[in-house]
Amino acid sequence: MSVGIDEISFYTSNYFLDLRTLAEVQQIESEKYYQGIGQEKMSMAAPDEDVVTMAANAARPLIERVGTDSISTLMFATETGVDQSKAAGVYVHRLLGLTSNCRVVELKQACYSATAAIQMACALVARQPEKKVLVVASDIARYDLDTSGEATQGCGAVAMLITANPRLVEIDAEVGNYTEDVMDFWRPNYRSTAIVDGKYSTKIYLKSLKKAWESFSEVSALAFDDFSHFCYHLPFSRMAEKAHKHLSKLNKAGLSLEQIENQVEDTLHYNRIIGNSYTASMYIGLVSLLENGKKDLAGNKVGFFSYGSGCVAEFFSGTVVPGYEKCLHTLSHRNMLEARQEVSYDEYLNLYRHPDPRDGEHHDMPTSTQGRYRLAAISGHKREYVIC
Ligand code: HMG
């Protein structure tokens, strides 16, 4: 019996800022963003959406197909939690109508935790193959204005059904991990934006890739040449390109620059126009590969490098299942991305600065999102979600 990803769907906000607009305001060349970091647009969350509504929007098509009875567990990966105690997934559980026998838990380790959720989900399914685990990863990436991180903001959520004999990607049991206590990126509880040592974070990312790959190589029979494609954590697209060059050099792979680029290029299409979605980003990269891959991927091995600042990293592998292309949500993803609305710089600032009320009074949120689920109000310190 194999275990892995049976279905995958993502959601992002209907608002985006073109990084050309940001570059114009900053009076720098837009090529720094379009070429230098490989990003074109960044999604901005509407005032009435958060990680809960984005996650429910991402998961809805999956639940519509399989129903709720077989879902034993909902795992919610995020670093944009809305409460220190209550798991954001409990709201999603109600919005999706999951059964009261379905357990819910929230996981955190920067951008890495969705991968921990998937590995735990695979273990649960191996014990109870008739059950399905819903893994959702949902985040809003926020940095201070006028910092080098600003252009790498974004938001998005991805939902994955982990099952026995999956229809998309079988996940191998062998993994390579690397953990080190470092301060490259963090967000203390009292801050809404992350603090980052940008250059250092890219160095630690590459070091973790080397270490996680070495750990993987000790337990897996797979070599670099066995993989047709690689999905990397995507803080910005150029990071994946740099990481992949680094890994191919470490493996002394005799590939041309074009061949190296081809192994990651199709994972980047969505990220370039969404931006960093932290926990969701590598898996939105997988959707991009499956939906935009230039060749049939059936039977191909894909390598995954998941990185969460702080830091925990993991390299693991999977095999694309024949017939995968019939189980995708390509059209609805493309339609969602095409229907997005571009915002001006002032509108971007309004979205960025929208206050999260803290006084315990009743605050209705302006109706803004095009999503099916919205945060309608915050009242008495309680978040009130509605299905539109
Ligand atoms: P910066 O320092 O402003 O950028 O921000 P730069 O000066 O290094 O320029 C970037 C690239 O653009 C360079 O290319 C320039 O040469 C090029 P490179 O040398 O790297 O090949 N460039 C141009 N190219 C074409 N035309 C031009 C032009 N001008 C410059 N005119 C930095 C870069 C990464 C520091 C910043 O974006 C940042 O702080 N980002 C946030 C941190 C981050 O994303 N780190 C990534 C690794 S950590 C991670 O992935 C975890 C994370 O997702 C969080 C989590 O785990 O929860 C962040």
Coordinates of C-alpha atoms and ligand atoms in Angstrom, one line a residue:
M1 CA 0.0 0.0 0.0
S2 CA 1.3 3.5 -0.8
V3 CA 0.4 6.7 1.1
G4 CA 0.5 10.3 -0.2
I5 CA -1.3 13.2 -1.7
D6 CA -4.7 12.2 -3.3
E7 CA -5.9 15.7 -4.1
I8 CA -4.6 19.3 -3.8
S9 CA -6.2 22.7 -4.1
F10 CA -5.1 26.2 -3.3
Y11 CA -6.6 29.7 -2.7
T12 CA -5.2 33.2 -2.7
S13 CA -6.7 36.6 -2.1
N14 CA -8.4 38.4 -5.0
Y15 CA -6.1 41.5 -4.5
F16 CA -2.5 41.8 -5.7
L17 CA 0.1 44.5 -6.0
D18 CA 2.3 44.5 -9.1
L19 CA 5.9 44.8 -7.9
R20 CA 6.5 47.3 -10.7
T21 CA 4.2 49.7 -8.7
L22 CA 6.3 49.1 -5.6
A23 CA 9.5 49.6 -7.5
E24 CA 8.2 52.9 -9.0
V25 CA 7.3 54.3 -5.5
Q26 CA 10.7 53.1 -4.2
Q27 CA 12.4 54.7 -7.3
I28 CA 14.3 51.5 -8.1
E29 CA 14.4 49.4 -11.3
S30 CA 11.5 46.9 -11.4
E31 CA 14.0 44.4 -12.8
K32 CA 15.4 44.0 -9.3
Y33 CA 12.1 42.3 -8.4
Y34 CA 11.1 40.7 -11.8
Q35 CA 14.6 39.3 -12.5
G36 CA 16.6 39.7 -9.3
I37 CA 14.2 37.9 -6.9
G38 CA 12.0 36.4 -9.6
Q39 CA 8.7 37.9 -8.3
E40 CA 6.1 39.8 -10.3
K41 CA 3.1 40.3 -8.1
M42 CA 2.2 39.7 -4.5
S43 CA -1.2 38.8 -3.1
M44 CA -2.7 41.0 -0.4
A45 CA -5.3 39.6 2.0
A46 CA -8.6 41.4 2.1
P47 CA -9.7 42.9 5.5
D48 CA -12.3 40.2 5.9
E49 CA -10.0 37.3 5.2
D50 CA -7.4 35.6 7.3
V51 CA -5.7 32.1 7.5
V52 CA -9.1 30.5 8.5
T53 CA -11.1 31.8 5.6
M54 CA -8.3 31.1 3.1
A55 CA -7.8 27.6 4.4
A56 CA -11.6 26.9 4.2
N57 CA -11.6 28.3 0.6
A58 CA -8.7 26.0 -0.4
A59 CA -10.2 22.9 1.2
R60 CA -13.8 23.3 0.0
P61 CA -13.4 21.6 -3.5
L62 CA -11.8 18.6 -1.8
I63 CA -14.6 18.2 0.8
E64 CA -17.3 18.7 -1.9
R65 CA -15.9 15.6 -3.7
V66 CA -15.2 13.2 -0.8
G67 CA -17.7 14.3 1.8
T68 CA -16.8 14.5 5.4
D69 CA -17.3 11.0 6.9
S70 CA -13.9 9.6 6.0
I71 CA -11.9 12.6 7.3
S72 CA -10.4 11.5 10.6
T73 CA -8.1 14.5 11.3
L74 CA -7.6 18.1 10.2
M75 CA -4.1 19.3 10.5
F76 CA -3.7 23.1 10.2
A77 CA -0.1 24.4 9.5
T78 CA 0.4 28.1 10.0
E79 CA 2.7 30.8 11.4
T80 CA 0.0 33.4 11.2
G81 CA -2.1 32.0 14.0
V82 CA -5.2 33.9 15.1
D83 CA -5.2 32.7 18.7
Q84 CA -2.6 31.5 21.1
S85 CA -4.8 28.7 22.4
K86 CA -7.6 27.7 20.0
A87 CA -6.4 26.0 16.8
A88 CA -7.5 27.9 13.7
G89 CA -8.5 24.6 12.3
V90 CA -11.4 24.3 14.7
Y91 CA -13.1 27.3 12.9
V92 CA -12.3 25.5 9.5
H93 CA -13.8 22.3 10.9
R94 CA -17.2 24.1 11.4
L95 CA -17.0 26.0 8.1
L96 CA -16.5 22.8 6.2
G97 CA -19.0 20.8 8.2
L98 CA -16.6 18.1 9.3
T99 CA -17.9 15.5 11.7
S100 CA -17.5 15.9 15.5
N101 CA -15.4 12.8 15.5
C102 CA -12.7 14.5 13.4
R103 CA -9.7 15.7 15.5
V104 CA -8.1 19.0 14.8
V105 CA -4.7 20.4 15.7
E106 CA -2.5 23.4 14.7
L107 CA 1.2 23.0 13.9
K108 CA 3.9 25.6 13.9
Q109 CA 7.6 25.7 12.8
A110 CA 7.8 28.7 10.4
C111 CA 7.3 27.6 6.8
Y112 CA 8.2 23.9 7.6
S113 CA 5.1 22.8 9.6
A114 CA 3.0 21.7 6.6
T115 CA 5.6 19.1 5.9
A116 CA 5.5 17.8 9.5
A117 CA 1.7 17.7 9.1
I118 CA 2.0 15.6 5.9
Q119 CA 4.5 13.1 7.5
M120 CA 2.3 12.7 10.5
A121 CA -0.8 12.4 8.3
C122 CA 1.0 9.6 6.3
A123 CA 1.7 7.8 9.5
L124 CA -1.9 8.1 10.6
V125 CA -3.2 6.8 7.2
A126 CA -0.7 3.9 7.3
R127 CA -2.4 2.8 10.6
Q128 CA -6.0 3.3 9.4
P129 CA -5.9 3.1 5.6
E130 CA -9.7 3.6 5.2
K131 CA -9.4 7.1 6.8
K132 CA -8.3 10.4 5.1
V133 CA -6.4 13.2 6.7
L134 CA -7.0 16.8 5.6
V135 CA -3.8 18.9 5.8
V136 CA -4.2 22.7 5.3
A137 CA -1.4 25.2 5.3
S138 CA -2.4 28.9 5.3
D139 CA -0.3 32.0 5.8
I140 CA -0.1 35.7 5.3
A141 CA 3.6 36.9 4.8
R142 CA 4.1 40.3 6.3
Y143 CA 7.3 42.4 6.6
D144 CA 7.7 46.0 7.6
L145 CA 7.3 48.7 4.9
D146 CA 10.5 50.0 3.3
T147 CA 12.5 46.9 4.2
S148 CA 14.2 44.4 1.9
G149 CA 11.6 41.8 2.8
E150 CA 8.6 44.0 1.7
A151 CA 8.7 42.8 -1.9
T152 CA 8.5 39.1 -0.7
Q153 CA 5.1 39.4 1.0
G154 CA 2.1 37.4 -0.2
C155 CA -0.7 35.2 1.1
G156 CA -2.2 31.8 0.3
A157 CA -3.5 28.5 1.5
V158 CA -3.2 25.0 0.2
A159 CA -5.4 22.0 1.1
M160 CA -4.3 18.4 0.6
L161 CA -6.0 15.1 1.2
I162 CA -3.6 12.4 2.5
T163 CA -4.9 8.9 1.7
A164 CA -3.9 5.4 1.0
N165 CA -3.2 4.6 -2.7
P166 CA -3.3 8.3 -3.6
R167 CA -4.1 9.6 -7.1
L168 CA -1.5 12.3 -7.3
V169 CA 1.8 11.7 -5.5
E170 CA 3.0 8.7 -3.5
I171 CA 5.3 9.9 -0.7
D172 CA 8.3 7.8 0.2
A173 CA 9.0 6.9 3.8
E174 CA 12.7 8.0 3.7
V175 CA 13.4 11.6 4.8
G176 CA 16.4 13.7 5.6
N177 CA 16.1 16.3 8.4
Y178 CA 18.2 19.2 9.6
T179 CA 17.5 21.3 12.7
E180 CA 19.6 24.2 14.1
D181 CA 18.7 26.9 16.6
V182 CA 19.3 30.1 14.5
M183 CA 17.8 33.6 14.3
D184 CA 17.3 34.2 10.6
F185 CA 13.6 35.1 10.6
W186 CA 11.2 35.2 13.5
R187 CA 8.1 37.0 14.8
P188 CA 7.7 37.6 18.5
N189 CA 4.1 37.3 19.8
Y190 CA 3.6 41.1 20.1
R191 CA 4.5 41.8 16.4
S192 CA 2.3 41.5 13.3
T193 CA 5.4 41.6 11.0
A194 CA 8.4 39.3 10.8
I195 CA 11.9 40.3 11.7
V196 CA 14.4 39.0 9.2
D197 CA 18.2 38.9 8.7
G198 CA 17.6 38.6 4.9
K199 CA 21.1 37.7 3.6
Y200 CA 21.8 35.4 6.6
S201 CA 18.4 33.6 6.0
T202 CA 19.4 32.7 2.4
K203 CA 22.7 31.3 3.6
I204 CA 21.1 29.2 6.3
Y205 CA 18.5 28.0 3.7
L206 CA 21.4 26.7 1.5
K207 CA 23.3 25.2 4.4
S208 CA 20.1 23.4 5.5
L209 CA 19.5 22.1 2.0
K210 CA 23.0 20.5 2.0
K211 CA 22.6 19.0 5.4
A212 CA 19.0 17.7 4.8
W213 CA 20.1 16.2 1.4
E214 CA 23.1 14.5 3.1
S215 CA 20.8 13.1 5.8
F216 CA 18.3 11.9 3.0
S217 CA 21.2 10.3 1.1
E218 CA 22.1 8.2 4.1
V219 CA 18.6 6.6 4.2
S220 CA 17.4 6.7 0.6
A221 CA 18.6 4.7 -2.3
L222 CA 17.7 7.6 -4.6
A223 CA 20.4 9.7 -6.2
F224 CA 20.2 13.2 -7.6
D225 CA 19.9 11.8 -11.1
D226 CA 16.8 9.8 -10.2
F227 CA 14.7 13.0 -9.9
S228 CA 13.0 14.7 -12.8
H229 CA 11.9 17.7 -10.8
F230 CA 12.5 19.4 -7.5
C231 CA 10.0 21.5 -5.4
Y232 CA 11.7 23.9 -3.0
H233 CA 10.3 26.1 -0.3
L234 CA 9.6 29.4 -2.2
P235 CA 10.2 32.6 -0.2
F236 CA 10.8 34.0 -3.7
S237 CA 11.4 32.2 -7.0
R238 CA 15.1 33.0 -7.4
M239 CA 15.7 31.3 -4.1
A240 CA 14.6 28.0 -5.6
E241 CA 16.8 28.5 -8.7
K242 CA 19.8 29.3 -6.5
A243 CA 19.1 26.3 -4.2
H244 CA 18.8 24.0 -7.2
K245 CA 22.1 25.1 -8.6
H246 CA 23.7 24.6 -5.2
L247 CA 22.3 21.1 -4.9
S248 CA 23.3 20.1 -8.4
K249 CA 26.8 21.4 -7.8
L250 CA 27.1 19.4 -4.5
N251 CA 26.1 16.3 -6.5
K252 CA 28.5 17.1 -9.3
A253 CA 25.6 16.6 -11.7
G254 CA 26.9 17.2 -15.2
L255 CA 23.7 19.1 -16.2
S256 CA 23.6 22.2 -18.4
L257 CA 22.2 25.4 -16.9
E258 CA 19.1 24.9 -19.0
Q259 CA 18.6 21.4 -17.7
I260 CA 19.0 22.6 -14.1
E261 CA 16.5 25.4 -14.7
N262 CA 14.0 23.0 -16.3
Q263 CA 14.0 20.9 -13.2
V264 CA 12.4 23.7 -11.1
E265 CA 10.9 26.2 -13.6
D266 CA 7.4 24.7 -13.7
T267 CA 7.1 24.8 -9.9
L268 CA 7.5 28.6 -10.0
H269 CA 4.6 29.9 -12.1
Y270 CA 2.1 30.5 -9.3
N271 CA 4.6 31.7 -6.7
R272 CA 5.9 34.4 -9.1
I273 CA 2.4 36.0 -9.0
I274 CA 1.3 35.2 -5.4
G275 CA 4.4 35.8 -3.4
N276 CA 5.5 34.0 -0.3
S277 CA 2.7 32.0 1.4
Y278 CA 5.1 30.5 4.0
T279 CA 3.8 27.0 4.9
A280 CA 1.7 26.8 1.7
S281 CA 4.4 27.9 -0.7
M282 CA 6.2 24.6 -1.5
Y283 CA 2.9 22.9 -2.0
I284 CA 1.6 25.6 -4.3
G285 CA 4.8 25.0 -6.1
L286 CA 3.8 21.3 -6.4
V287 CA 0.4 22.3 -7.8
S288 CA 2.2 24.6 -10.3
L289 CA 4.4 21.7 -11.5
L290 CA 1.5 19.2 -11.8
E291 CA -0.8 21.8 -13.6
N292 CA 1.8 23.4 -15.8
G293 CA 4.4 20.7 -16.4
K294 CA 5.5 20.6 -20.0
K295 CA 5.7 16.9 -20.1
D296 CA 3.8 13.9 -18.7
L297 CA 5.1 13.5 -15.2
A298 CA 3.6 10.0 -14.6
G299 CA 6.0 7.8 -12.8
N300 CA 8.5 10.6 -12.3
K301 CA 10.4 11.1 -9.0
V302 CA 10.0 14.6 -7.4
G303 CA 12.4 15.8 -4.7
F304 CA 11.0 18.2 -2.0
F305 CA 13.0 20.6 0.1
S306 CA 10.9 22.1 2.9
Y307 CA 12.5 24.9 5.0
G308 CA 11.2 26.8 8.0
S309 CA 13.3 29.5 9.5
G310 CA 14.6 29.1 12.9
C311 CA 15.3 26.4 11.6
V312 CA 14.0 23.0 10.6
A313 CA 14.5 21.6 7.1
E314 CA 13.5 18.3 5.4
F315 CA 14.3 16.6 2.1
F316 CA 11.9 13.9 1.0
S317 CA 10.8 12.3 -2.2
G318 CA 7.6 11.3 -4.0
T319 CA 6.4 9.6 -7.2
V320 CA 3.8 11.1 -9.5
V321 CA 0.9 8.7 -10.1
P322 CA -0.2 7.8 -13.6
G323 CA -3.6 9.5 -14.3
Y324 CA -2.7 12.4 -12.0
E325 CA -3.7 15.0 -14.6
K326 CA -7.4 13.9 -14.3
C327 CA -7.5 14.8 -10.6
L328 CA -6.3 18.4 -10.7
H329 CA -8.2 21.7 -10.3
T330 CA -6.3 23.5 -13.0
L331 CA -9.1 25.5 -14.5
S332 CA -10.5 26.8 -11.3
H333 CA -7.0 27.8 -10.1
R334 CA -6.3 29.7 -13.3
N335 CA -9.7 31.4 -13.3
M336 CA -9.1 32.5 -9.7
L337 CA -5.7 34.0 -10.5
E338 CA -7.0 35.7 -13.7
A339 CA -10.0 37.2 -11.8
R340 CA -7.8 39.0 -9.3
Q341 CA -7.9 42.7 -9.0
E342 CA -4.7 44.8 -9.1
V343 CA -4.4 47.5 -6.4
S344 CA -2.7 50.9 -6.5
Y345 CA 0.0 51.7 -4.0
D346 CA -2.4 53.6 -1.8
E347 CA -4.9 50.7 -1.8
Y348 CA -2.0 48.4 -0.9
L349 CA -1.2 50.6 2.1
N350 CA -4.9 50.5 3.2
L351 CA -4.9 46.7 3.0
Y352 CA -1.6 46.5 4.7
R353 CA -2.6 48.8 7.5
H354 CA -6.2 47.5 8.0
P355 CA -6.5 47.5 11.8
D356 CA -7.1 44.2 13.7
P357 CA -9.4 45.6 16.4
R358 CA -8.2 44.8 20.0
D359 CA -10.6 46.7 22.2
G360 CA -13.3 44.0 22.6
E361 CA -16.0 46.1 21.0
H362 CA -18.1 44.9 18.1
H363 CA -16.4 45.6 14.7
D364 CA -18.0 44.6 11.4
M365 CA -15.4 43.9 8.8
P366 CA -15.9 45.6 5.4
T367 CA -17.2 43.1 2.8
S368 CA -14.3 42.8 0.4
T369 CA -13.2 39.2 -0.3
Q370 CA -14.6 37.3 -3.3
G371 CA -14.0 34.0 -1.4
R372 CA -16.8 31.8 -0.2
Y373 CA -15.9 32.3 3.5
R374 CA -15.3 35.6 5.3
L375 CA -14.4 37.0 8.6
A376 CA -17.7 39.0 9.2
A377 CA -16.8 40.6 12.5
I378 CA -14.7 40.6 15.6
S379 CA -16.9 41.1 18.7
G380 CA -16.1 40.6 22.4
H381 CA -12.6 39.4 21.2
K382 CA -14.3 36.6 19.3
R383 CA -13.9 36.0 15.5
E384 CA -17.2 35.6 13.7
Y385 CA -16.9 33.7 10.4
V386 CA -19.7 33.3 7.8
I387 CA -20.3 31.3 4.7
C388 CA -21.3 33.6 1.8
Ligands
HMG1 P1 17.9 42.7 -1.0 O1 19.1 42.6 -0.1 O2 17.2 44.0 -1.1 O3 18.2 42.3 -2.5 O4 16.8 41.6 -0.7 P2 19.7 42.2 -3.2 O5 20.3 43.5 -3.2 O6 20.4 41.0 -2.7 O7 19.1 41.9 -4.7 C1 18.5 40.7 -4.9 C2 18.9 40.2 -6.3 O8 18.5 41.1 -7.3 C3 20.4 40.1 -6.4 O9 20.8 39.0 -7.2 C4 20.8 41.4 -7.2 O10 22.0 41.3 -8.0 C5 19.6 41.4 -8.1 P3 21.8 37.9 -6.6 O11 23.0 38.6 -6.3 O12 21.1 37.4 -5.4 O13 21.9 36.9 -7.7 N1 19.3 42.8 -8.7 C6 18.9 43.0 -9.9 N2 18.7 42.2 -10.9 C7 18.3 42.7 -12.2 N3 18.2 44.1 -12.3 C8 18.4 44.9 -11.3 C9 18.8 44.4 -10.1 N4 19.1 45.0 -8.9 C10 19.4 44.0 -8.0 N5 18.2 46.2 -11.5 C11 16.5 39.5 0.4 C12 17.0 40.2 -0.8 C13 16.4 38.1 0.2 C14 17.5 39.9 1.5 C15 15.1 40.1 0.8 O14 14.2 39.9 -0.2 C16 14.6 39.6 2.1 O15 15.0 39.9 3.2 N6 13.5 38.7 2.0 C17 12.9 38.0 3.2 C18 13.8 36.9 3.7 C19 13.7 35.7 2.8 O16 12.9 35.5 2.0 N7 14.7 34.8 3.0 C20 14.8 33.6 2.2 C21 15.4 32.4 2.9 S1 14.6 32.2 4.5 C22 13.1 31.4 4.1 O17 12.9 31.0 3.0 C23 12.1 31.3 5.2 C24 10.9 32.3 5.1 O18 10.0 31.9 4.1 C25 10.2 32.4 6.5 C26 9.8 31.1 7.2 O19 10.4 30.0 7.1 O20 8.7 31.2 7.8 C27 11.4 33.7 4.8

